[in-house]
PDB file of C-alpha atoms in Angstrom:
ATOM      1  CA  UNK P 916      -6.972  -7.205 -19.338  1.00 72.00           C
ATOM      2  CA  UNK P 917      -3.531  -8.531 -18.685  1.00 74.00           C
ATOM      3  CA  UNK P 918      -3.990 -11.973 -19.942  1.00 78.00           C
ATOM      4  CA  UNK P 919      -5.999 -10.154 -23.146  1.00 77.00           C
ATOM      5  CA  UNK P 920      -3.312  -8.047 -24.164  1.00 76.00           C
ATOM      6  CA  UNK P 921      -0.295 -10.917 -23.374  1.00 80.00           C
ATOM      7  CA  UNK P 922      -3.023 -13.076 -26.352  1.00 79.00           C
ATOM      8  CA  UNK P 923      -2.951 -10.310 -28.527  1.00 81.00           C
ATOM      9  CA  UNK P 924       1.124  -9.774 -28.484  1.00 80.00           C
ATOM     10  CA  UNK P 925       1.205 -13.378 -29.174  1.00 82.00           C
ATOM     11  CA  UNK P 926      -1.283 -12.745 -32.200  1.00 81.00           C
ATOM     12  CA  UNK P 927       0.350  -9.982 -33.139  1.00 81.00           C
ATOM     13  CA  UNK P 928       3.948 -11.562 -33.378  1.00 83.00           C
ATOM     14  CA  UNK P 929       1.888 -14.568 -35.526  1.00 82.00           C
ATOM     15  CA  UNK P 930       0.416 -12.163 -38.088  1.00 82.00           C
ATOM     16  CA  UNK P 931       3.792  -9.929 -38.417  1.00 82.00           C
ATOM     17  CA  UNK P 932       5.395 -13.525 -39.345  1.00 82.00           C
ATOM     18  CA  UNK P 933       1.714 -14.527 -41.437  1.00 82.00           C
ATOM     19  CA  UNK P 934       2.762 -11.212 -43.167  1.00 82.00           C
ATOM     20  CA  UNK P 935       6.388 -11.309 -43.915  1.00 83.00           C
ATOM     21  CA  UNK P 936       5.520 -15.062 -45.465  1.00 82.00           C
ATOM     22  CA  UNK P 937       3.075 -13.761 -47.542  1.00 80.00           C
ATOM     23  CA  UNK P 938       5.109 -10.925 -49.019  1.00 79.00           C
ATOM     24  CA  UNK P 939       7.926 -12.973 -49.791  1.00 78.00           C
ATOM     25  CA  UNK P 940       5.725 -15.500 -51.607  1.00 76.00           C
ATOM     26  CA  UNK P 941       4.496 -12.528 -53.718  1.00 72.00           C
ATOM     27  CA  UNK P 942       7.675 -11.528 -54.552  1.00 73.00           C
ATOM     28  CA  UNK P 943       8.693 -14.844 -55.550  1.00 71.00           C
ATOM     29  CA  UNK P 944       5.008 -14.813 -57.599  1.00 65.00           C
ATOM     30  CA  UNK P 945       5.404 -11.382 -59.574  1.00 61.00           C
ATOM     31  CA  UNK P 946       5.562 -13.256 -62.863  1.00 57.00           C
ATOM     32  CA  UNK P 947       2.950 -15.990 -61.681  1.00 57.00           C
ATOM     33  CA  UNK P 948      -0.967 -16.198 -62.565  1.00 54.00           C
ATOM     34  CA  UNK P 949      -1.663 -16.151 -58.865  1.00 61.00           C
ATOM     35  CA  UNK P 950       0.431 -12.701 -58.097  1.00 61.00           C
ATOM     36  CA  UNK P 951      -2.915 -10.765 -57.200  1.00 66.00           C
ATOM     37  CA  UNK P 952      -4.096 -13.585 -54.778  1.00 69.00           C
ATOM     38  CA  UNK P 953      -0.921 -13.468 -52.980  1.00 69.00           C
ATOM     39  CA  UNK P 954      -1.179  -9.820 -52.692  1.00 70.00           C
ATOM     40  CA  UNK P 955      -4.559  -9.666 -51.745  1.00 74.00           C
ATOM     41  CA  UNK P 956      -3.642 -12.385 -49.271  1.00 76.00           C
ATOM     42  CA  UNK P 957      -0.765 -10.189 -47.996  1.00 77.00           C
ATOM     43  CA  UNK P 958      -3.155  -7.360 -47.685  1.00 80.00           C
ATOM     44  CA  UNK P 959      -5.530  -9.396 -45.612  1.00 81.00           C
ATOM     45  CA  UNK P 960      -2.594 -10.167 -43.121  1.00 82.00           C
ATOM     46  CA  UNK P 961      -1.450  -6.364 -43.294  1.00 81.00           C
ATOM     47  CA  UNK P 962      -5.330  -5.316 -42.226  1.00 83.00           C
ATOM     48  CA  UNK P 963      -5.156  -7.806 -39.527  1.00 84.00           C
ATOM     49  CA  UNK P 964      -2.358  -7.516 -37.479  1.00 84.00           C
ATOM     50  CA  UNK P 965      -3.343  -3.643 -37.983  1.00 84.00           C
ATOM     51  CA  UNK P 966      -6.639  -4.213 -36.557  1.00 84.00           C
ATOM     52  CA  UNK P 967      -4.558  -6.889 -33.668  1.00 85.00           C
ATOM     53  CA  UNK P 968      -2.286  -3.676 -32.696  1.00 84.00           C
ATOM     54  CA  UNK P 969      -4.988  -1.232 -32.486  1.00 85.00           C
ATOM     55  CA  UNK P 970      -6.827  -3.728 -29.914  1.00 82.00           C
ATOM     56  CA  UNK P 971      -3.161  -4.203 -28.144  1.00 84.00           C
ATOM     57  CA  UNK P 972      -2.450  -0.695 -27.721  1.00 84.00           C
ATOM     58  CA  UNK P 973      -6.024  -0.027 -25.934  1.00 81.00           C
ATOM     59  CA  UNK P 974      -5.650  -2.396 -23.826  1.00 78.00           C
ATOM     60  CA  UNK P 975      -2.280  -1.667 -22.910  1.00 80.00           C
ATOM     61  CA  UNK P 976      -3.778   1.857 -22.411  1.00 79.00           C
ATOM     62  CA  UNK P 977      -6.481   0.961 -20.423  1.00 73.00           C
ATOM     63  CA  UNK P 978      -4.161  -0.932 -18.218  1.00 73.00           C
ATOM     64  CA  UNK P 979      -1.854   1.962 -17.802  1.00 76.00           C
ATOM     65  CA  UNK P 980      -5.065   4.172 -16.752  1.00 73.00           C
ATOM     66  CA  UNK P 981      -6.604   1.311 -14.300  1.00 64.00           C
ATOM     67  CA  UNK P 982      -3.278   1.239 -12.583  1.00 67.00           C
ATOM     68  CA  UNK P 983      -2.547   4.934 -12.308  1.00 69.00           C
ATOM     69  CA  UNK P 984      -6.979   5.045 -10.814  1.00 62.00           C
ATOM     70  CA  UNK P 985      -6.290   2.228  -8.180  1.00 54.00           C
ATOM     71  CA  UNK P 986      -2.559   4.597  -7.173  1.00 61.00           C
ATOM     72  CA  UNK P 987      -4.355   7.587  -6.865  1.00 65.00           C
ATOM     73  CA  UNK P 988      -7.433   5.932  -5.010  1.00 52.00           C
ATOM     74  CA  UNK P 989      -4.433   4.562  -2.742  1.00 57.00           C
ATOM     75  CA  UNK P 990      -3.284   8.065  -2.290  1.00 56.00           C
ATOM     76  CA  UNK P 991      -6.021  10.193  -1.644  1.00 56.00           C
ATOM     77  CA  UNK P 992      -7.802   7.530   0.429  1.00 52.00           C
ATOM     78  CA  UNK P 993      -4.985   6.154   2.317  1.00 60.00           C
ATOM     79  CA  UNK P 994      -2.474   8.788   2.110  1.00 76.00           C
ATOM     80  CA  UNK P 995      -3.215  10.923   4.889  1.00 82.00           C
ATOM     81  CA  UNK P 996      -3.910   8.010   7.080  1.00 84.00           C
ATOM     82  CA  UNK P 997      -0.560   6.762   6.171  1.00 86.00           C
ATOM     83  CA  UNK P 998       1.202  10.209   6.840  1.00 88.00           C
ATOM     84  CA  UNK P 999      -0.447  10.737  10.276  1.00 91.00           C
ATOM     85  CA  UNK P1000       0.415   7.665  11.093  1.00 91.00           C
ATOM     86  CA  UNK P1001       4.168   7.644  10.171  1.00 91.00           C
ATOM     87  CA  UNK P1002       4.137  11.172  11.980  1.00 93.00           C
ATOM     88  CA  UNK P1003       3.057   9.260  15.383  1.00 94.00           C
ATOM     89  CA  UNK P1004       5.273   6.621  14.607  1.00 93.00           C
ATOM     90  CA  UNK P1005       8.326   8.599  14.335  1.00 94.00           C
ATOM     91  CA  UNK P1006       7.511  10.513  17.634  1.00 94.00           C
ATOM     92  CA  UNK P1007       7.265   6.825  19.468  1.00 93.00           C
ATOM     93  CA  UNK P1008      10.237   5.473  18.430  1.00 93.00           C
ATOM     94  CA  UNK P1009      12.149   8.877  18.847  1.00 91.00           C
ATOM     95  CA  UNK P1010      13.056   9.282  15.151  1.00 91.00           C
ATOM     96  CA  UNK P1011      14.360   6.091  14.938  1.00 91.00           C
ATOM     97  CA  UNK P1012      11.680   5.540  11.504  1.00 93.00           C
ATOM     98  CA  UNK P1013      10.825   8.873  10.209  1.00 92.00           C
ATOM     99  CA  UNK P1014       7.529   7.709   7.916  1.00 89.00           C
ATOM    100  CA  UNK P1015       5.432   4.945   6.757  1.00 88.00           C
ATOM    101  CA  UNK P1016       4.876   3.427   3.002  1.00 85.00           C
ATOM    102  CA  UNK P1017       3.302   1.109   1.336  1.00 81.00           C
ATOM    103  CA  UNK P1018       4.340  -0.974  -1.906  1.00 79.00           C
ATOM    104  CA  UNK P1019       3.731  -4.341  -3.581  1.00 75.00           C
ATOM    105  CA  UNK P1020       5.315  -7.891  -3.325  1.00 73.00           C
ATOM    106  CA  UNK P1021       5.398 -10.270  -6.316  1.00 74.00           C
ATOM    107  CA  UNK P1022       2.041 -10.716  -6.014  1.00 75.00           C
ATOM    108  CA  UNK P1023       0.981  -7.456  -6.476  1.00 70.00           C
ATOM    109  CA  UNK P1024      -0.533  -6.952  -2.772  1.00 75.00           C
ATOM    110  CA  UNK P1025      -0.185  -3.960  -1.186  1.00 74.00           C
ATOM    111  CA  UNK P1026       2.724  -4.054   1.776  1.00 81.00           C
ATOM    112  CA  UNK P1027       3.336  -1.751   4.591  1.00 84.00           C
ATOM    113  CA  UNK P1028       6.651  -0.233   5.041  1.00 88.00           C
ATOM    114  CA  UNK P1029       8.837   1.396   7.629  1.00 91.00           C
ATOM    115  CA  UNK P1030      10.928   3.801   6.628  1.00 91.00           C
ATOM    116  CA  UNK P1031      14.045   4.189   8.568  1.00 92.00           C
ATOM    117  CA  UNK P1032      15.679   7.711   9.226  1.00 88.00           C
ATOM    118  CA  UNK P1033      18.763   6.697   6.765  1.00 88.00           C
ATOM    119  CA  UNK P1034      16.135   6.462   3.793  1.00 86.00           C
ATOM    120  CA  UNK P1035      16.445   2.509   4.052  1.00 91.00           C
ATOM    121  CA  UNK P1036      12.770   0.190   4.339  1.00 90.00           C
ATOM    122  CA  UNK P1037      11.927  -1.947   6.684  1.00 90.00           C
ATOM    123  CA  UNK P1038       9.220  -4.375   5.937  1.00 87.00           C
ATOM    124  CA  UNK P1039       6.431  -5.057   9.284  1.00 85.00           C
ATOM    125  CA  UNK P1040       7.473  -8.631   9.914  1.00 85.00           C
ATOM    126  CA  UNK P1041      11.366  -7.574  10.521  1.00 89.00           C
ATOM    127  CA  UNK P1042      10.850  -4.971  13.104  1.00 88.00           C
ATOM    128  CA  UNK P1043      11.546  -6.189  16.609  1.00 87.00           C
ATOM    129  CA  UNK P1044       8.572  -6.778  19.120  1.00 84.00           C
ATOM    130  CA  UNK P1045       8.588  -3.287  20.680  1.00 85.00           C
ATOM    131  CA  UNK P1046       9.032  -1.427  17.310  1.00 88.00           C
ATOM    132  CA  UNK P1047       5.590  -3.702  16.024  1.00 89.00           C
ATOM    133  CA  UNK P1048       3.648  -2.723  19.273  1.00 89.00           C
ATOM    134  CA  UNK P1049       4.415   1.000  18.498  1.00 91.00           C
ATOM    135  CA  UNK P1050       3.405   0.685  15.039  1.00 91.00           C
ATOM    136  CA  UNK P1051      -0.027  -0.497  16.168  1.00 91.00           C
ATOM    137  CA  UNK P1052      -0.516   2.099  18.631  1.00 92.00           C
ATOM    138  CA  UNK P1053       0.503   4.634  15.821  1.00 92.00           C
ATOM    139  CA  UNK P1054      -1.834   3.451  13.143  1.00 91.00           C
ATOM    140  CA  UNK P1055      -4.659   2.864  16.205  1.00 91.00           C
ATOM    141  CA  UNK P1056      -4.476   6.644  17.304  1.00 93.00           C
ATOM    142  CA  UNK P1057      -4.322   7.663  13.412  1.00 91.00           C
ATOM    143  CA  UNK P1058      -7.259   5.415  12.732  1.00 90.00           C
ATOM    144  CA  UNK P1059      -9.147   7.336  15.889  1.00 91.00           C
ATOM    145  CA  UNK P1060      -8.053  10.159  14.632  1.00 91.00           C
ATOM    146  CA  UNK P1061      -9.560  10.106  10.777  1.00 87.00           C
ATOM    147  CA  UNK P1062     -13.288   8.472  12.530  1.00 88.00           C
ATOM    148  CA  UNK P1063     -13.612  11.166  15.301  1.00 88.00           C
ATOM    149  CA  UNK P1064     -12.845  13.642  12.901  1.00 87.00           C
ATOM    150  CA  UNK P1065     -15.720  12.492  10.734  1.00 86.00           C
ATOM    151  CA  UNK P1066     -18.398  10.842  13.589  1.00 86.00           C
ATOM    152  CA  UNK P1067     -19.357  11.090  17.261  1.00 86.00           C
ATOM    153  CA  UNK P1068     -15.794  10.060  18.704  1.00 81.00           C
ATOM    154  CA  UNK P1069     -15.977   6.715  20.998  1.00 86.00           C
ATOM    155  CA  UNK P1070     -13.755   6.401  24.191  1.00 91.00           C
ATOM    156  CA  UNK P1071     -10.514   4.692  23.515  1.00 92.00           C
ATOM    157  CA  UNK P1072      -9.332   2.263  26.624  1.00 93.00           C
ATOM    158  CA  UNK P1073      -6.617   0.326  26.409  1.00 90.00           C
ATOM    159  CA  UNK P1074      -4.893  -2.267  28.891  1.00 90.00           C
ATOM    160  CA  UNK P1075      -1.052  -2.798  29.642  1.00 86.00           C
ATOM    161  CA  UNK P1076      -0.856  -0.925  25.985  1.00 86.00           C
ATOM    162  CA  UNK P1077       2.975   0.231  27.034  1.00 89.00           C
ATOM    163  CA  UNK P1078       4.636  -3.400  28.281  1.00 82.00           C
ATOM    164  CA  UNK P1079       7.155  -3.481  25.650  1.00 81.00           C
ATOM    165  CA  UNK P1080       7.675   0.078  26.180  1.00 88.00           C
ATOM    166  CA  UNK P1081      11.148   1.432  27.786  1.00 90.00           C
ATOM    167  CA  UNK P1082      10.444   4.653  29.463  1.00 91.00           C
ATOM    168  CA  UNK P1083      11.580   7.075  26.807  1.00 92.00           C
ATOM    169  CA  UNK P1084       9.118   5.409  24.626  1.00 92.00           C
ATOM    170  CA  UNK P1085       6.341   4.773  26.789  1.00 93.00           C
ATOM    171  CA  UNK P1086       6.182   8.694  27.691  1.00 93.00           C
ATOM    172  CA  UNK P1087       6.431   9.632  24.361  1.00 94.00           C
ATOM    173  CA  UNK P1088       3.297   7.259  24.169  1.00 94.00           C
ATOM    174  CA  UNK P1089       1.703   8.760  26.797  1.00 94.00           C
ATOM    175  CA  UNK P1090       2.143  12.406  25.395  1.00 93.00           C
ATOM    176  CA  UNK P1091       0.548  10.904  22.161  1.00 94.00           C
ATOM    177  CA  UNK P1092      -2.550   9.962  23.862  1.00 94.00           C
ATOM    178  CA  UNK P1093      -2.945  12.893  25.805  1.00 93.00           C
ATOM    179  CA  UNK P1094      -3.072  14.768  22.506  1.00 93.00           C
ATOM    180  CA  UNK P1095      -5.436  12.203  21.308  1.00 93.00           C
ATOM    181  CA  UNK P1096      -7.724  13.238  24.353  1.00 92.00           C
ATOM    182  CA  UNK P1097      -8.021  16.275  23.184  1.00 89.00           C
ATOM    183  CA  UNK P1098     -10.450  14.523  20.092  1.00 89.00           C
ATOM    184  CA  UNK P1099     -11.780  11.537  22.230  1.00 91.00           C
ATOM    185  CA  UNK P1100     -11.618   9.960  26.052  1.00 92.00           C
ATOM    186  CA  UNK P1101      -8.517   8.208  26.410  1.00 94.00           C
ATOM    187  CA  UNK P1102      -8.337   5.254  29.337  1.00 94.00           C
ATOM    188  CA  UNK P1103      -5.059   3.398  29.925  1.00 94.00           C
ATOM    189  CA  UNK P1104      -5.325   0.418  32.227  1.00 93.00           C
ATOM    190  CA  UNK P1105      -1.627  -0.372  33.704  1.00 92.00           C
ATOM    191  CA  UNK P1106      -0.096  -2.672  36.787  1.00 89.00           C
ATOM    192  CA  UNK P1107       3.056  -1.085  36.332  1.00 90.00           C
ATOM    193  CA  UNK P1108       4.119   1.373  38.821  1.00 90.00           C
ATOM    194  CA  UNK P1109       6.649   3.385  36.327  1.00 91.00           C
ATOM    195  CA  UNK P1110       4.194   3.471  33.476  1.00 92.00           C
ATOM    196  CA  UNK P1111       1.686   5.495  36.584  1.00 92.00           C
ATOM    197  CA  UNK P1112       4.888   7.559  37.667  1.00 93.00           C
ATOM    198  CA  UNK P1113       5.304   8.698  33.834  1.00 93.00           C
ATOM    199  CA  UNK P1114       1.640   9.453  32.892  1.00 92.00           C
ATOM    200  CA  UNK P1115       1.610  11.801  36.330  1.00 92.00           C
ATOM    201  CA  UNK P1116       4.597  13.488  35.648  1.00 91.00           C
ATOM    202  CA  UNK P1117       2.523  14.276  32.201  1.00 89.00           C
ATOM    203  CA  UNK P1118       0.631  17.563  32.602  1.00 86.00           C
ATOM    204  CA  UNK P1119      -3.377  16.953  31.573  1.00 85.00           C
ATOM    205  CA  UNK P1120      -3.228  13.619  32.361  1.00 90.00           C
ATOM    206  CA  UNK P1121      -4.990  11.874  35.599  1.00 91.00           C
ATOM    207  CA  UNK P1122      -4.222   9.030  37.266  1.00 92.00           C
ATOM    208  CA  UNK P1123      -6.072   7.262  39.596  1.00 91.00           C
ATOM    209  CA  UNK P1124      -5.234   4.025  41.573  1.00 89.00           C
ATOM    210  CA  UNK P1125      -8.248   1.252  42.088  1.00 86.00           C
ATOM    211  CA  UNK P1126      -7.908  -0.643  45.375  1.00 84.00           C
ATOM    212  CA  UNK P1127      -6.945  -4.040  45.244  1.00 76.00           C
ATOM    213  CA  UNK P1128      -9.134  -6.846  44.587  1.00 71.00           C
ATOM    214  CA  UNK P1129      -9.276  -9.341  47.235  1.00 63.00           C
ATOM    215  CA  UNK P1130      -8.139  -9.882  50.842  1.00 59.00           C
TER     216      UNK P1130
END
């Protein structure tokens, strides 16, 4: 559609100028033999870059409705997704990004977006290591979240999830899946002593220590 309608701006510019050369022919022609072929000629220029506009302007209409179908596709499919998972987000990194969004680079592909609590975006690839780690987690539990709320949930086990964690964060992780027990099993594998000590100071939430492997 796009390359259509840029062909049909171009044609449309060339009959405007088709026109304009043929009226001022006629004009120099009014006392000529040949005025009434240069007017008909004119005419036929006039009916064609009508007929060139008309084409233009559905296109550029159908382009305008294609785009606004594929945004509100975005929104309805992806939107509460996206909200549920800027909502566990912002509890894991204590506020520090209040929401996610997504938006388009040059090449019109759809990019995910931090928002930070001053209003400012971050783009995936420039948060830090820990910040990344709890944007997984966030869009994994909100993921979880949308199939067990539609199908038979599946238990979720993860291992070492919280290594880039400090402890503020990794219990506000922990408190996030212990709510997401409450839709599915949740099993979190860890070697780390503090990570144990946090999850049992958690009320709901079991922990149990496996024997060593080994002599």
């Amino acid at each position: 559609i796009e390359t259509e309608r840029t062909a049909l701006g171009e044609l449309r510019e060339s009959l405007s100028s088709r026109r304009t050369l043929a009226e001022t022919k006629l004009a120099e022609m009014q006392d000529g033999g040949d005025a009434a072929t240069k007017a008909q000629e004119a005419e036929d220029a006039l009916a064609e870059a009508r007929a060139a506009a008309e084409r233009y302007a559905r296109l550029h209409l159908a382009r305008v409705l294609l785009r606004s179908g594929i945004d509100r596709f975005r929104a309805e499919q992806q939107g509460p997704l996206l909200r549920a998972a800027g909502a566990h987000f912002a509890l894991l990194t204590g506020g520090r990004y209040v929401r996610l969004g997504v938006d388009q680079d040059n090449s019109g592909r759809a990019v995910l977006l931090a928002i930070r609590d001053e209003g400012t975006e971050c783009p995936v690839e420039a948060l830090s290591e820990g910040a990344r780690d709890q944007l997984y987690l966030a869009l994994r539990v909100a993921a979880i979240e949308h199939h067990a709320a539609k199908a038979e949930p599946l238990p979720f086990i993860a291992d070492d999830l919280l290594v880039h964690f400090d402890d503020t964060r990794a219990a506000a992780a922990i408190a996030l899946l212990a709510e997401l027990g409450r839709a599915t099993q949740v099993i979190l594998f860890t070697h780390h002593d503090h990570i144990a000590a946090l999850a049992a100071a958690r009320a709901g939430v079991a922990v149990q220590h496996l024997p060593a492997l080994g002599p």
